[in-house]
Amino acid sequence: MGKFVWNGERLVPRADASVDVEDRGHTFGDGIYEVFRVYNGKVFEPELHWARFERSARELRLELPYARPAFEQGVEELMQADGLDEGIVYLQLTRGAAPRAHPFPADAKPAVTAFTKPLERPSAAHEAGTAVVTRPDIRWLRCDIKSLNLLPNVLAKQEASEAGASEAVLHRDGIVTEGSSTNIAIVKDGVVRTHPANHLILHGVTRAVALRLADELDVPVREEAFTLAELREADEAFLLSTTIEVMPIVRVDGEPVGSGVPGPVTRKLQAAFEKLI
């Protein structure tokens, strides 16, 4: 972890950072967050991340305490203070501290927290692929908001870990939505399919980048839902997220996907993503 925390006003040593016990992020999960990937000391795809952060705030009727340039400057100063070259910046905004009551407080001041974390790219897993398990999607119906309410995601990820898998792929009555902390796509007969970016999934930045790269590579894409059966019968499948990038899926619930090794379309997208970085 980094040595400093940005509280929206200044950098403070991590050991001195604190949050009010009645902060609504603590008592209600009343807040949003964003995770920025940093490569070679620079934020990757900043426009997509900031646009999602601002949209999440609007959807929760959270007032941003600063305009985007002030947030950008705070994040940049934090990265420089921590000497972050390769890793992530975690940024959180809550409605602030107020006596615990469900209605929005009239005079709470939004609270900002940001910290950095060095992170290496998962190169070995990129090459070999990963295993996933499938679980029912029990989350609320506004998954498009990057809110702090992640307990169903945590439970699903824990079940995956206990099953020896890296991710839990979620489904609603047999229709695949996304992973507990990732988006997912399949490939069948050379066509990439992924769930539409509606209220049932988070609008992933890496997902958006991968679809853009697919278009540039003339790889056909259909943004439409697919079933668990179609996932298991796919030629290829892959996960997408800020931290794992384009990750091949080689096993689902213990059974191989396609030939059981990363496929050609996935490899093509991985190469294009590598070039973009």
CSV table of N, CA and C in Angstrom, one decimal, residues 83-248:
chain,number,residue,atom,x,y,z
A,83,GLY,N,5.1,7.6,-5.3
A,83,GLY,CA,6.0,7.1,-6.3
A,83,GLY,C,5.4,5.9,-7.1
A,84,LEU,N,4.1,6.0,-7.4
A,84,LEU,CA,3.4,4.9,-8.0
A,84,LEU,C,3.7,4.8,-9.5
A,85,ASP,N,4.3,3.7,-10.0
A,85,ASP,CA,4.6,3.6,-11.4
A,85,ASP,C,3.7,2.5,-12.0
A,86,GLU,N,3.4,1.5,-11.3
A,86,GLU,CA,2.6,0.4,-11.8
A,86,GLU,C,1.6,-0.1,-10.7
A,87,GLY,N,0.3,0.1,-10.9
A,87,GLY,CA,-0.6,-0.2,-9.8
A,87,GLY,C,-2.0,0.4,-10.0
A,88,ILE,N,-2.6,0.7,-8.9
A,88,ILE,CA,-4.0,1.2,-9.0
A,88,ILE,C,-4.1,2.4,-8.0
A,89,VAL,N,-5.1,3.3,-8.3
A,89,VAL,CA,-5.5,4.3,-7.4
A,89,VAL,C,-7.0,4.0,-7.1
A,90,TYR,N,-7.3,3.9,-5.8
A,90,TYR,CA,-8.6,3.7,-5.3
A,90,TYR,C,-9.2,5.0,-4.9
A,91,LEU,N,-10.3,5.4,-5.4
A,91,LEU,CA,-10.9,6.7,-5.1
A,91,LEU,C,-12.4,6.4,-4.6
A,92,GLN,N,-12.7,7.0,-3.4
A,92,GLN,CA,-14.1,6.7,-2.8
A,92,GLN,C,-14.7,8.1,-2.5
A,93,LEU,N,-16.0,8.2,-2.7
A,93,LEU,CA,-16.8,9.3,-2.3
A,93,LEU,C,-18.0,8.9,-1.6
A,94,THR,N,-18.2,9.4,-0.4
A,94,THR,CA,-19.5,9.1,0.4
A,94,THR,C,-20.3,10.4,0.6
A,95,ARG,N,-21.5,10.2,1.0
A,95,ARG,CA,-22.4,11.3,1.3
A,95,ARG,C,-21.9,12.1,2.5
A,96,GLY,N,-21.0,11.5,3.3
A,96,GLY,CA,-20.4,12.2,4.4
A,96,GLY,C,-20.9,11.8,5.8
A,97,ALA,N,-20.5,12.4,6.8
A,97,ALA,CA,-20.9,12.1,8.2
A,97,ALA,C,-22.1,12.8,8.6
A,98,ALA,N,-23.0,12.1,9.3
A,98,ALA,CA,-24.3,12.7,9.8
A,98,ALA,C,-24.9,11.7,10.8
A,99,PRO,N,-25.7,12.2,11.7
A,99,PRO,CA,-26.4,11.2,12.6
A,99,PRO,C,-27.2,10.2,11.8
A,100,ARG,N,-27.1,8.9,12.2
A,100,ARG,CA,-27.6,7.8,11.4
A,100,ARG,C,-29.1,7.9,11.2
A,101,ALA,N,-29.6,8.2,10.0
A,101,ALA,CA,-31.0,8.2,9.6
A,101,ALA,C,-31.0,8.0,8.1
A,102,HIS,N,-32.0,7.3,7.7
A,102,HIS,CA,-32.1,6.9,6.3
A,102,HIS,C,-32.2,8.1,5.3
A,103,PRO,N,-33.0,9.1,5.5
A,103,PRO,CA,-33.1,10.2,4.5
A,103,PRO,C,-31.8,10.9,4.4
A,104,PHE,N,-31.6,11.5,3.2
A,104,PHE,CA,-30.3,12.3,3.0
A,104,PHE,C,-30.2,13.4,4.0
A,105,PRO,N,-29.0,13.6,4.6
A,105,PRO,CA,-28.8,14.7,5.6
A,105,PRO,C,-28.8,16.0,4.8
A,106,ALA,N,-29.3,17.0,5.5
A,106,ALA,CA,-29.3,18.3,4.8
A,106,ALA,C,-28.0,19.0,4.7
A,107,ASP,N,-27.1,18.7,5.6
A,107,ASP,CA,-25.9,19.5,5.7
A,107,ASP,C,-24.6,18.7,5.8
A,108,ALA,N,-24.6,17.4,5.4
A,108,ALA,CA,-23.4,16.6,5.4
A,108,ALA,C,-22.5,17.0,4.3
A,109,LYS,N,-21.2,16.9,4.6
A,109,LYS,CA,-20.2,17.3,3.6
A,109,LYS,C,-19.6,16.0,3.0
A,110,PRO,N,-19.7,15.9,1.7
A,110,PRO,CA,-19.2,14.6,1.0
A,110,PRO,C,-17.8,14.4,1.4
A,111,ALA,N,-17.5,13.1,1.7
A,111,ALA,CA,-16.1,12.7,2.1
A,111,ALA,C,-15.4,11.9,1.1
A,112,VAL,N,-14.1,12.3,0.8
A,112,VAL,CA,-13.3,11.8,-0.2
A,112,VAL,C,-12.2,11.0,0.5
A,113,THR,N,-11.9,9.8,-0.1
A,113,THR,CA,-10.7,9.0,0.3
A,113,THR,C,-10.1,8.4,-0.9
A,114,ALA,N,-8.8,8.5,-1.0
A,114,ALA,CA,-8.0,7.9,-2.1
A,114,ALA,C,-6.7,7.4,-1.6
A,115,PHE,N,-6.3,6.2,-2.1
A,115,PHE,CA,-5.0,5.6,-1.8
A,115,PHE,C,-4.5,4.9,-3.0
A,116,THR,N,-3.2,4.5,-3.0
A,116,THR,CA,-2.6,3.8,-4.1
A,116,THR,C,-2.2,2.4,-3.6
A,117,LYS,N,-2.0,1.6,-4.6
A,117,LYS,CA,-1.5,0.2,-4.3
A,117,LYS,C,-0.7,-0.3,-5.5
A,118,PRO,N,0.6,-0.6,-5.3
A,118,PRO,CA,1.4,-1.2,-6.4
A,118,PRO,C,0.7,-2.5,-6.8
A,119,LEU,N,0.8,-2.8,-8.1
A,119,LEU,CA,0.2,-4.0,-8.6
A,119,LEU,C,0.9,-4.5,-9.9
A,120,GLU,N,1.3,-5.7,-9.9
A,120,GLU,CA,1.9,-6.3,-11.0
A,120,GLU,C,0.9,-6.9,-12.0
A,121,ARG,N,1.1,-6.9,-13.2
A,121,ARG,CA,0.2,-7.5,-14.2
A,121,ARG,C,0.2,-9.0,-14.1
A,122,PRO,N,-0.9,-9.7,-14.2
A,122,PRO,CA,-1.0,-11.2,-14.0
A,122,PRO,C,-0.5,-11.9,-15.3
A,123,SER,N,0.7,-11.8,-15.6
A,123,SER,CA,1.2,-12.3,-16.9
A,123,SER,C,1.1,-13.8,-17.0
A,124,ALA,N,1.4,-14.6,-15.9
A,124,ALA,CA,1.3,-16.0,-16.0
A,124,ALA,C,-0.1,-16.5,-16.2
A,125,ALA,N,-1.1,-15.8,-15.6
A,125,ALA,CA,-2.5,-16.2,-15.8
A,125,ALA,C,-3.0,-15.8,-17.2
A,126,HIS,N,-2.4,-14.7,-17.7
A,126,HIS,CA,-2.8,-14.3,-19.1
A,126,HIS,C,-2.4,-15.4,-20.0
A,127,GLU,N,-1.3,-16.0,-19.8
A,127,GLU,CA,-0.8,-17.0,-20.7
A,127,GLU,C,-1.5,-18.3,-20.6
A,128,ALA,N,-1.8,-18.7,-19.3
A,128,ALA,CA,-2.3,-20.0,-19.1
A,128,ALA,C,-3.9,-20.0,-19.1
A,129,GLY,N,-4.5,-18.9,-18.7
A,129,GLY,CA,-5.9,-18.8,-18.6
A,129,GLY,C,-6.3,-19.1,-17.1
A,130,THR,N,-7.6,-19.0,-16.8
A,130,THR,CA,-8.1,-19.1,-15.5
A,130,THR,C,-9.3,-20.0,-15.4
A,131,ALA,N,-9.7,-20.4,-14.2
A,131,ALA,CA,-10.9,-21.2,-14.0
A,131,ALA,C,-11.9,-20.4,-13.3
A,132,VAL,N,-13.2,-20.6,-13.6
A,132,VAL,CA,-14.3,-19.9,-12.9
A,132,VAL,C,-15.4,-20.9,-12.5
A,133,VAL,N,-16.2,-20.4,-11.6
A,133,VAL,CA,-17.4,-21.2,-11.2
A,133,VAL,C,-18.6,-20.3,-11.5
A,134,THR,N,-19.8,-20.9,-11.6
A,134,THR,CA,-21.0,-20.1,-11.8
A,134,THR,C,-21.8,-20.1,-10.5
A,135,ARG,N,-22.4,-18.9,-10.3
A,135,ARG,CA,-23.3,-18.7,-9.1
A,135,ARG,C,-24.5,-17.8,-9.4
A,136,PRO,N,-25.6,-18.0,-8.7
A,136,PRO,CA,-26.7,-17.1,-9.0
A,136,PRO,C,-26.4,-15.6,-8.7
A,137,ASP,N,-26.9,-14.7,-9.4
A,137,ASP,CA,-26.7,-13.3,-9.3
A,137,ASP,C,-27.7,-12.8,-8.3
A,138,ILE,N,-27.3,-12.5,-7.1
A,138,ILE,CA,-28.3,-12.1,-6.0
A,138,ILE,C,-28.2,-10.6,-5.7
A,139,ARG,N,-27.5,-9.8,-6.6
A,139,ARG,CA,-27.3,-8.4,-6.4
A,139,ARG,C,-28.5,-7.6,-6.6
A,140,TRP,N,-28.5,-6.3,-6.2
A,140,TRP,CA,-29.6,-5.4,-6.5
A,140,TRP,C,-29.7,-5.1,-8.0
A,141,LEU,N,-30.7,-4.3,-8.4
A,141,LEU,CA,-30.9,-4.1,-9.8
A,141,LEU,C,-30.3,-2.8,-10.4
A,142,ARG,N,-29.4,-2.3,-9.7
A,142,ARG,CA,-28.6,-1.1,-10.2
A,142,ARG,C,-27.1,-1.4,-10.2
A,143,CYS,N,-26.8,-2.5,-10.9
A,143,CYS,CA,-25.4,-2.9,-10.9
A,143,CYS,C,-24.5,-1.9,-11.8
A,144,ASP,N,-25.2,-1.1,-12.6
A,144,ASP,CA,-24.5,-0.1,-13.4
A,144,ASP,C,-23.9,1.0,-12.6
A,145,ILE,N,-24.3,1.2,-11.3
A,145,ILE,CA,-23.7,2.2,-10.4
A,145,ILE,C,-22.6,1.5,-9.6
A,146,LYS,N,-21.4,2.1,-9.7
A,146,LYS,CA,-20.2,1.6,-9.0
A,146,LYS,C,-20.3,2.0,-7.5
A,147,SER,N,-21.2,1.4,-6.8
A,147,SER,CA,-21.5,1.8,-5.4
A,147,SER,C,-20.7,0.9,-4.4
A,148,LEU,N,-20.7,1.3,-3.1
A,148,LEU,CA,-20.0,0.6,-2.1
A,148,LEU,C,-20.7,-0.7,-1.7
A,149,ASN,N,-21.9,-1.0,-2.2
A,149,ASN,CA,-22.7,-2.1,-1.8
A,149,ASN,C,-22.2,-3.4,-2.5
A,150,LEU,N,-21.2,-4.0,-1.9
A,150,LEU,CA,-20.6,-5.1,-2.6
A,150,LEU,C,-20.6,-6.5,-1.9
A,151,LEU,N,-21.5,-6.6,-0.9
A,151,LEU,CA,-21.5,-7.8,-0.1
A,151,LEU,C,-21.8,-9.0,-1.0
A,152,PRO,N,-22.8,-9.0,-1.9
A,152,PRO,CA,-23.1,-10.2,-2.7
A,152,PRO,C,-21.9,-10.5,-3.6
A,153,ASN,N,-21.2,-9.5,-4.0
A,153,ASN,CA,-19.9,-9.8,-4.8
A,153,ASN,C,-18.9,-10.5,-4.0
A,154,VAL,N,-18.7,-10.0,-2.7
A,154,VAL,CA,-17.8,-10.6,-1.8
A,154,VAL,C,-18.1,-12.0,-1.5
A,155,LEU,N,-19.4,-12.3,-1.3
A,155,LEU,CA,-19.8,-13.7,-1.0
A,155,LEU,C,-19.5,-14.6,-2.2
A,156,ALA,N,-19.8,-14.1,-3.4
A,156,ALA,CA,-19.6,-14.9,-4.6
A,156,ALA,C,-18.1,-15.1,-4.9
A,157,LYS,N,-17.3,-14.1,-4.7
A,157,LYS,CA,-15.8,-14.3,-4.8
A,157,LYS,C,-15.3,-15.2,-3.8
A,158,GLN,N,-15.8,-15.2,-2.6
A,158,GLN,CA,-15.3,-16.1,-1.6
A,158,GLN,C,-15.6,-17.6,-2.0
A,159,GLU,N,-16.8,-17.8,-2.5
A,159,GLU,CA,-17.2,-19.1,-2.9
A,159,GLU,C,-16.3,-19.6,-4.1
A,160,ALA,N,-16.0,-18.7,-5.0
A,160,ALA,CA,-15.0,-19.1,-6.1
A,160,ALA,C,-13.7,-19.5,-5.5
A,161,SER,N,-13.2,-18.7,-4.6
A,161,SER,CA,-11.9,-19.0,-4.0
A,161,SER,C,-11.9,-20.3,-3.3
A,162,GLU,N,-13.0,-20.6,-2.5
A,162,GLU,CA,-13.0,-21.9,-1.8
A,162,GLU,C,-13.1,-23.1,-2.8
A,163,ALA,N,-13.6,-22.8,-4.0
A,163,ALA,CA,-13.7,-23.8,-5.1
A,163,ALA,C,-12.5,-23.9,-5.9
A,164,GLY,N,-11.5,-23.2,-5.6
A,164,GLY,CA,-10.2,-23.2,-6.4
A,164,GLY,C,-10.3,-22.4,-7.7
A,165,ALA,N,-11.2,-21.5,-7.8
A,165,ALA,CA,-11.4,-20.7,-9.0
A,165,ALA,C,-11.0,-19.2,-8.7
A,166,SER,N,-10.8,-18.5,-9.8
A,166,SER,CA,-10.4,-17.1,-9.6
A,166,SER,C,-11.6,-16.2,-9.6
A,167,GLU,N,-12.7,-16.6,-10.1
A,167,GLU,CA,-13.9,-15.7,-10.3
A,167,GLU,C,-15.2,-16.5,-10.2
A,168,ALA,N,-16.2,-15.9,-9.8
A,168,ALA,CA,-17.6,-16.4,-9.9
A,168,ALA,C,-18.3,-15.7,-11.0
A,169,VAL,N,-18.8,-16.4,-12.0
A,169,VAL,CA,-19.6,-15.8,-13.0
A,169,VAL,C,-21.0,-15.9,-12.6
A,170,LEU,N,-21.7,-14.8,-12.6
A,170,LEU,CA,-23.0,-14.7,-12.1
A,170,LEU,C,-24.1,-14.8,-13.2
A,171,HIS,N,-25.3,-15.3,-12.8
A,171,HIS,CA,-26.4,-15.5,-13.7
A,171,HIS,C,-27.7,-15.2,-13.0
A,172,ARG,N,-28.6,-14.7,-13.8
A,172,ARG,CA,-30.0,-14.5,-13.3
A,172,ARG,C,-30.9,-15.5,-14.1
A,173,ASP,N,-31.3,-16.6,-13.4
A,173,ASP,CA,-32.2,-17.6,-14.0
A,173,ASP,C,-31.6,-18.1,-15.3
A,174,GLY,N,-30.3,-18.4,-15.2
A,174,GLY,CA,-29.6,-19.0,-16.4
A,174,GLY,C,-29.0,-18.1,-17.4
A,175,ILE,N,-29.3,-16.7,-17.2
A,175,ILE,CA,-28.8,-15.7,-18.2
A,175,ILE,C,-27.5,-15.1,-17.5
A,176,VAL,N,-26.4,-15.3,-18.2
A,176,VAL,CA,-25.1,-14.8,-17.6
A,176,VAL,C,-25.1,-13.3,-17.6
A,177,THR,N,-24.7,-12.6,-16.5
A,177,THR,CA,-24.6,-11.2,-16.5
A,177,THR,C,-23.1,-10.8,-16.5
A,178,GLU,N,-22.4,-11.0,-15.4
A,178,GLU,CA,-21.0,-10.7,-15.4
A,178,GLU,C,-20.3,-11.5,-14.2
A,179,GLY,N,-19.1,-11.2,-14.0
A,179,GLY,CA,-18.4,-11.8,-12.8
A,179,GLY,C,-18.6,-11.0,-11.6
A,180,SER,N,-18.1,-11.5,-10.4
A,180,SER,CA,-18.3,-10.7,-9.2
A,180,SER,C,-17.5,-9.4,-9.2
A,181,SER,N,-16.4,-9.4,-10.0
A,181,SER,CA,-15.6,-8.1,-10.1
A,181,SER,C,-15.1,-8.0,-11.5
A,182,THR,N,-15.8,-8.6,-12.5
A,182,THR,CA,-15.3,-8.5,-13.8
A,182,THR,C,-16.5,-8.5,-14.8
A,183,ASN,N,-16.3,-8.2,-16.0
A,183,ASN,CA,-17.2,-8.4,-17.1
A,183,ASN,C,-16.8,-9.7,-17.8
A,184,ILE,N,-17.7,-10.3,-18.6
A,184,ILE,CA,-17.4,-11.6,-19.2
A,184,ILE,C,-17.9,-11.5,-20.7
A,185,ALA,N,-17.1,-12.2,-21.5
A,185,ALA,CA,-17.5,-12.4,-22.9
A,185,ALA,C,-17.2,-13.8,-23.4
A,186,ILE,N,-18.0,-14.2,-24.4
A,186,ILE,CA,-17.7,-15.5,-25.0
A,186,ILE,C,-17.5,-15.3,-26.5
A,187,VAL,N,-16.9,-16.3,-27.1
A,187,VAL,CA,-16.6,-16.3,-28.5
A,187,VAL,C,-17.2,-17.6,-29.1
A,188,LYS,N,-18.1,-17.4,-30.1
A,188,LYS,CA,-18.7,-18.6,-30.8
A,188,LYS,C,-18.6,-18.3,-32.3
A,189,ASP,N,-17.9,-19.2,-33.0
A,189,ASP,CA,-17.8,-19.1,-34.5
A,189,ASP,C,-17.2,-17.7,-34.8
A,190,GLY,N,-16.3,-17.3,-34.1
A,190,GLY,CA,-15.5,-16.0,-34.3
A,190,GLY,C,-16.2,-14.8,-33.9
A,191,VAL,N,-17.4,-14.9,-33.3
A,191,VAL,CA,-18.2,-13.7,-32.9
A,191,VAL,C,-18.1,-13.6,-31.4
A,192,VAL,N,-17.8,-12.4,-30.9
A,192,VAL,CA,-17.7,-12.1,-29.5
A,192,VAL,C,-19.1,-11.7,-29.0
A,193,ARG,N,-19.6,-12.2,-27.9
A,193,ARG,CA,-20.8,-11.9,-27.3
A,193,ARG,C,-20.6,-11.5,-25.9
A,194,THR,N,-21.3,-10.4,-25.4
A,194,THR,CA,-21.2,-9.9,-24.0
A,194,THR,C,-22.5,-9.3,-23.7
A,195,HIS,N,-22.9,-9.3,-22.4
A,195,HIS,CA,-24.2,-8.8,-22.0
A,195,HIS,C,-24.3,-7.3,-22.3
A,196,PRO,N,-25.4,-6.8,-22.7
A,196,PRO,CA,-25.6,-5.4,-22.9
A,196,PRO,C,-25.3,-4.6,-21.7
A,197,ALA,N,-24.8,-3.4,-21.9
A,197,ALA,CA,-24.4,-2.5,-20.8
A,197,ALA,C,-25.7,-1.8,-20.3
A,198,ASN,N,-26.5,-2.6,-19.6
A,198,ASN,CA,-27.7,-2.0,-19.0
A,198,ASN,C,-27.6,-2.0,-17.4
A,199,HIS,N,-28.7,-2.0,-16.7
A,199,HIS,CA,-28.6,-1.9,-15.3
A,199,HIS,C,-28.2,-3.2,-14.6
A,200,LEU,N,-28.1,-4.3,-15.3
A,200,LEU,CA,-27.7,-5.5,-14.7
A,200,LEU,C,-26.2,-5.8,-14.7
A,201,ILE,N,-25.4,-4.9,-15.3
A,201,ILE,CA,-23.9,-5.1,-15.2
A,201,ILE,C,-23.3,-3.7,-15.0
A,202,LEU,N,-22.1,-3.8,-14.5
A,202,LEU,CA,-21.3,-2.5,-14.4
A,202,LEU,C,-20.7,-2.2,-15.8
A,203,HIS,N,-20.7,-1.0,-16.2
A,203,HIS,CA,-20.2,-0.6,-17.5
A,203,HIS,C,-18.7,-0.6,-17.4
A,204,GLY,N,-18.0,-1.7,-17.6
A,204,GLY,CA,-16.6,-1.8,-17.4
A,204,GLY,C,-15.7,-1.0,-18.3
A,205,VAL,N,-14.7,-0.4,-17.8
A,205,VAL,CA,-13.8,0.4,-18.7
A,205,VAL,C,-13.0,-0.6,-19.6
A,206,THR,N,-12.5,-1.7,-19.0
A,206,THR,CA,-11.8,-2.6,-19.9
A,206,THR,C,-12.7,-3.3,-20.9
A,207,ARG,N,-14.0,-3.5,-20.5
A,207,ARG,CA,-15.0,-4.0,-21.5
A,207,ARG,C,-15.1,-3.0,-22.6
A,208,ALA,N,-15.2,-1.7,-22.3
A,208,ALA,CA,-15.4,-0.7,-23.4
A,208,ALA,C,-14.2,-0.7,-24.3
A,209,VAL,N,-13.0,-0.8,-23.7
A,209,VAL,CA,-11.7,-0.8,-24.5
A,209,VAL,C,-11.7,-2.0,-25.3
A,210,ALA,N,-12.0,-3.2,-24.8
A,210,ALA,CA,-11.9,-4.4,-25.6
A,210,ALA,C,-12.9,-4.4,-26.7
A,211,LEU,N,-14.1,-3.8,-26.6
A,211,LEU,CA,-15.0,-3.8,-27.7
A,211,LEU,C,-14.5,-2.8,-28.7
A,212,ARG,N,-13.9,-1.7,-28.3
A,212,ARG,CA,-13.3,-0.8,-29.3
A,212,ARG,C,-12.2,-1.4,-30.1
A,213,LEU,N,-11.4,-2.2,-29.4
A,213,LEU,CA,-10.3,-2.9,-30.1
A,213,LEU,C,-10.8,-4.0,-31.0
A,214,ALA,N,-11.9,-4.7,-30.6
A,214,ALA,CA,-12.5,-5.7,-31.5
A,214,ALA,C,-13.0,-5.0,-32.8
A,215,ASP,N,-13.6,-3.9,-32.6
A,215,ASP,CA,-14.0,-3.1,-33.8
A,215,ASP,C,-12.9,-2.8,-34.7
A,216,GLU,N,-11.8,-2.3,-34.1
A,216,GLU,CA,-10.6,-1.9,-34.9
A,216,GLU,C,-10.0,-3.2,-35.6
A,217,LEU,N,-10.1,-4.3,-35.0
A,217,LEU,CA,-9.6,-5.6,-35.6
A,217,LEU,C,-10.6,-6.3,-36.5
A,218,ASP,N,-11.7,-5.7,-36.7
A,218,ASP,CA,-12.8,-6.3,-37.5
A,218,ASP,C,-13.3,-7.6,-36.9
A,219,VAL,N,-13.2,-7.7,-35.6
A,219,VAL,CA,-13.8,-8.9,-34.9
A,219,VAL,C,-15.3,-8.6,-34.6
A,220,PRO,N,-16.2,-9.4,-35.1
A,220,PRO,CA,-17.6,-9.1,-34.9
A,220,PRO,C,-18.0,-9.2,-33.4
A,221,VAL,N,-18.8,-8.3,-33.0
A,221,VAL,CA,-19.3,-8.2,-31.6
A,221,VAL,C,-20.8,-8.1,-31.5
A,222,ARG,N,-21.4,-8.9,-30.7
A,222,ARG,CA,-22.9,-8.7,-30.4
A,222,ARG,C,-23.1,-8.5,-28.9
A,223,GLU,N,-23.6,-7.3,-28.6
A,223,GLU,CA,-23.9,-7.0,-27.2
A,223,GLU,C,-25.3,-7.6,-26.9
A,224,GLU,N,-25.3,-8.8,-26.5
A,224,GLU,CA,-26.5,-9.5,-26.2
A,224,GLU,C,-26.3,-10.6,-25.2
A,225,ALA,N,-27.3,-10.8,-24.3
A,225,ALA,CA,-27.1,-11.8,-23.3
A,225,ALA,C,-26.9,-13.2,-23.8
A,226,PHE,N,-26.2,-14.0,-23.1
A,226,PHE,CA,-26.1,-15.5,-23.4
A,226,PHE,C,-26.4,-16.3,-22.2
A,227,THR,N,-26.6,-17.5,-22.4
A,227,THR,CA,-27.0,-18.4,-21.3
A,227,THR,C,-25.8,-19.2,-20.7
A,228,LEU,N,-26.1,-19.8,-19.6
A,228,LEU,CA,-25.0,-20.7,-19.0
A,228,LEU,C,-24.7,-21.8,-20.0
A,229,ALA,N,-25.7,-22.4,-20.7
A,229,ALA,CA,-25.4,-23.4,-21.6
A,229,ALA,C,-24.5,-22.9,-22.8
A,230,GLU,N,-24.8,-21.7,-23.2
A,230,GLU,CA,-23.9,-21.1,-24.3
A,230,GLU,C,-22.5,-20.8,-23.8
A,231,LEU,N,-22.4,-20.4,-22.5
A,231,LEU,CA,-21.1,-20.2,-22.0
A,231,LEU,C,-20.3,-21.6,-22.0
A,232,ARG,N,-20.9,-22.6,-21.6
A,232,ARG,CA,-20.3,-23.9,-21.5
A,232,ARG,C,-20.0,-24.5,-22.9
A,233,GLU,N,-20.7,-24.1,-23.9
A,233,GLU,CA,-20.5,-24.6,-25.3
A,233,GLU,C,-19.7,-23.6,-26.1
A,234,ALA,N,-19.2,-22.5,-25.5
A,234,ALA,CA,-18.5,-21.5,-26.3
A,234,ALA,C,-17.1,-22.1,-26.8
A,235,ASP,N,-16.7,-21.5,-27.9
A,235,ASP,CA,-15.3,-21.8,-28.4
A,235,ASP,C,-14.2,-21.2,-27.5
A,236,GLU,N,-14.5,-20.0,-27.0
A,236,GLU,CA,-13.6,-19.3,-26.1
A,236,GLU,C,-14.5,-18.4,-25.1
A,237,ALA,N,-13.8,-18.0,-24.0
A,237,ALA,CA,-14.5,-17.1,-23.1
A,237,ALA,C,-13.3,-16.3,-22.4
A,238,PHE,N,-13.7,-15.1,-22.0
A,238,PHE,CA,-12.7,-14.3,-21.3
A,238,PHE,C,-13.3,-13.3,-20.3
A,239,LEU,N,-12.6,-13.0,-19.3
A,239,LEU,CA,-13.0,-12.0,-18.3
A,239,LEU,C,-12.3,-10.7,-18.6
A,240,LEU,N,-12.9,-9.6,-18.2
A,240,LEU,CA,-12.4,-8.2,-18.4
A,240,LEU,C,-12.5,-7.4,-17.2
A,241,SER,N,-11.4,-6.8,-16.8
A,241,SER,CA,-11.4,-5.8,-15.6
A,241,SER,C,-10.2,-5.0,-15.6
A,242,THR,N,-10.2,-3.9,-14.8
A,242,THR,CA,-9.1,-3.0,-14.7
A,242,THR,C,-7.9,-3.7,-14.2
A,243,THR,N,-8.0,-4.6,-13.3
A,243,THR,CA,-6.8,-5.3,-12.7
A,243,THR,C,-6.3,-6.5,-13.5
A,244,ILE,N,-7.3,-7.2,-14.1
A,244,ILE,CA,-6.8,-8.5,-14.8
A,244,ILE,C,-6.8,-8.3,-16.3
A,245,GLU,N,-7.2,-7.2,-16.8
A,245,GLU,CA,-7.2,-6.9,-18.3
A,245,GLU,C,-8.0,-7.8,-19.1
A,246,VAL,N,-7.5,-8.5,-20.1
A,246,VAL,CA,-8.2,-9.5,-20.9
A,246,VAL,C,-7.7,-10.9,-20.4
A,247,MET,N,-8.5,-11.6,-19.6
A,247,MET,CA,-8.1,-12.8,-19.0
A,247,MET,C,-8.8,-14.0,-19.6
A,248,PRO,N,-8.1,-15.0,-20.3
A,248,PRO,CA,-8.8,-16.1,-20.8
A,248,PRO,C,-9.4,-17.0,-19.8
